[in-house]
XYZ file of C-alpha atoms in Angstrom:
187
model
C -260.800 -16.709 -109.290
C -261.064 -19.759 -111.629
C -261.942 -23.000 -110.189
C -260.775 -26.382 -111.795
C -263.123 -29.121 -111.541
C -261.058 -32.281 -110.261
C -264.110 -34.500 -109.834
C -267.768 -34.368 -111.058
C -270.742 -35.762 -109.301
C -270.654 -38.855 -111.553
C -266.875 -39.304 -110.942
C -267.485 -38.928 -107.154
C -270.170 -41.547 -107.281
C -267.898 -44.060 -109.300
C -265.005 -43.466 -106.780
C -267.334 -43.942 -103.723
C -268.455 -47.430 -105.299
C -264.827 -48.320 -105.950
C -263.817 -47.444 -102.558
C -266.638 -49.367 -100.882
C -265.735 -52.488 -103.020
C -262.037 -52.181 -102.065
C -263.099 -52.084 -98.371
C -265.342 -55.245 -98.860
C -262.421 -57.149 -100.410
C -260.258 -56.490 -97.453
C -262.762 -56.594 -94.580
C -265.432 -59.080 -95.926
C -268.326 -58.905 -93.280
C -266.758 -55.955 -91.276
C -267.263 -58.145 -87.959
C -263.869 -57.087 -86.463
C -263.848 -53.658 -88.466
C -264.844 -50.244 -87.114
C -265.361 -47.252 -89.562
C -264.387 -43.779 -87.976
C -265.228 -40.651 -89.889
C -263.007 -37.578 -88.923
C -264.942 -34.522 -87.972
C -265.903 -32.369 -89.683
C -265.179 -33.068 -93.244
C -264.368 -36.706 -93.174
C -267.880 -37.275 -91.716
C -269.590 -36.614 -94.929
C -267.540 -39.087 -96.717
C -267.603 -41.792 -94.022
C -271.615 -41.693 -93.785
C -271.742 -41.995 -97.707
C -269.343 -44.994 -97.649
C -271.292 -46.653 -94.806
C -274.627 -45.949 -96.596
C -273.270 -47.567 -99.752
C -271.901 -50.604 -97.842
C -275.345 -51.154 -96.208
C -277.717 -50.300 -99.021
C -275.953 -51.285 -102.118
C -273.759 -53.936 -100.943
C -275.909 -55.453 -98.062
C -273.140 -55.395 -95.534
C -274.792 -55.662 -92.072
C -273.853 -54.535 -88.504
C -271.055 -51.992 -89.576
C -269.787 -50.197 -86.480
C -269.520 -46.562 -87.317
C -268.443 -43.574 -85.260
C -267.192 -40.024 -85.717
C -263.944 -38.761 -84.120
C -263.280 -35.071 -83.150
C -259.590 -34.350 -83.284
C -259.728 -30.632 -82.203
C -257.934 -30.890 -78.908
C -255.366 -33.295 -80.005
C -254.084 -30.938 -82.843
C -250.569 -29.717 -82.693
C -251.892 -26.300 -83.684
C -254.497 -26.071 -80.978
C -254.302 -22.635 -79.311
C -251.266 -21.465 -81.520
C -253.100 -19.268 -83.889
C -255.418 -16.213 -83.717
C -258.259 -18.192 -85.085
C -260.345 -20.019 -82.395
C -260.701 -23.740 -83.264
C -264.255 -25.021 -82.790
C -264.731 -28.569 -81.556
C -267.098 -31.036 -83.175
C -268.793 -34.122 -81.350
C -267.250 -37.326 -81.011
C -269.725 -40.234 -81.466
C -268.041 -43.489 -80.435
C -270.100 -45.772 -78.220
C -268.072 -48.778 -78.601
C -264.494 -49.866 -77.582
C -261.873 -50.233 -80.432
C -259.689 -52.705 -78.481
C -258.340 -55.240 -80.829
C -260.455 -54.056 -83.748
C -259.490 -52.967 -87.151
C -260.009 -49.212 -87.464
C -260.544 -47.451 -90.761
C -260.169 -43.600 -90.586
C -262.150 -41.755 -93.120
C -261.280 -38.285 -94.335
C -261.879 -36.192 -97.281
C -258.388 -34.803 -98.091
C -255.109 -36.033 -97.035
C -252.806 -32.985 -96.967
C -249.947 -32.574 -94.355
C -250.728 -35.756 -92.400
C -251.278 -33.805 -89.162
C -255.023 -34.376 -88.861
C -254.187 -38.266 -89.186
C -251.401 -37.873 -86.414
C -254.076 -36.233 -84.266
C -256.566 -38.909 -84.936
C -253.974 -41.638 -84.120
C -253.618 -40.013 -80.810
C -257.419 -39.404 -80.162
C -258.394 -43.077 -80.865
C -256.237 -44.334 -78.068
C -258.970 -42.937 -75.629
C -261.273 -45.797 -76.818
C -258.894 -48.536 -76.740
C -255.887 -50.034 -78.583
C -256.865 -51.145 -82.156
C -255.235 -54.317 -83.765
C -254.552 -52.011 -86.833
C -255.445 -48.758 -88.434
C -256.159 -47.941 -92.101
C -256.798 -44.669 -93.801
C -259.212 -44.137 -96.554
C -259.395 -40.457 -98.231
C -261.134 -39.200 -101.225
C -258.312 -36.772 -102.369
C -254.548 -37.547 -101.696
C -252.351 -34.317 -101.914
C -249.187 -36.420 -102.413
C -246.616 -33.819 -102.444
C -247.616 -31.774 -99.331
C -246.970 -34.107 -96.463
C -245.179 -32.996 -93.217
C -245.414 -36.477 -91.638
C -244.790 -39.832 -93.163
C -248.519 -40.853 -93.388
C -249.879 -42.448 -96.539
C -253.563 -43.546 -97.366
C -254.325 -47.274 -97.671
C -257.366 -46.445 -100.075
C -257.592 -43.265 -102.151
C -260.079 -42.004 -104.409
C -257.865 -39.639 -106.432
C -254.291 -38.441 -106.184
C -253.845 -34.754 -106.841
C -250.549 -32.778 -107.397
C -251.480 -29.519 -106.041
C -249.008 -26.684 -105.178
C -249.117 -25.232 -101.855
C -250.975 -22.089 -102.828
C -253.767 -24.160 -104.285
C -256.614 -25.402 -102.261
C -258.738 -28.664 -102.776
C -262.375 -28.014 -101.910
C -264.628 -31.098 -101.451
C -268.381 -30.437 -101.898
C -270.949 -32.875 -100.769
C -274.693 -32.608 -101.847
C -275.682 -32.855 -98.052
C -273.751 -29.767 -97.210
C -272.973 -27.688 -100.230
C -275.778 -28.854 -102.585
C -273.582 -30.805 -105.046
C -271.085 -33.678 -105.106
C -267.769 -32.173 -106.609
C -264.080 -31.547 -105.950
C -262.507 -28.429 -107.003
C -258.933 -26.901 -107.212
C -259.080 -23.405 -106.024
C -255.963 -21.192 -106.656
C -255.170 -18.879 -103.702
C -254.547 -15.320 -104.685
C -251.493 -13.893 -103.227
C -251.086 -10.166 -103.453
C -247.584 -8.572 -103.447
C -248.695 -5.093 -102.837
C -245.967 -2.625 -102.112
C -246.232 -1.272 -98.621
C -246.150 2.684 -98.251
């Protein structure tokens, strides 16, 4: 199996800084803005963005939470694979706030649809934006587009995008992995 490197560690770092700057341009002091990382994979990206905003750009008092969408997914209890829930950490109300959802890869849009439903348990935001590291633009099942994207990737359906974080996999990188399909004759 041959991996194709889409983003190196250096490129990931540059993109994270660019995304942080775009958020600052739009939200200034973040007084009416909440950042929500979507569990599990969006949490890594969201934590990195928040850390950059606080440490590199001196943005103070960022409201940050993590949202688990497991029980809001449209494929919950539909497959043989049991879905494992993560924890939601939101200790504030989102009523009349600007919410920024952060996820690593935008693929079909179904996770974002689930997040839109799940966030309503915490109030009604004034607006919701989406930030993703990778936008797989030709894979949508729903009409959902990111407001902020790190990189747009044209991957075919039998290819997988894998985002690696130094905190989890020991490196910052993004790979395109071909899925091997076997057309073995049945006997």
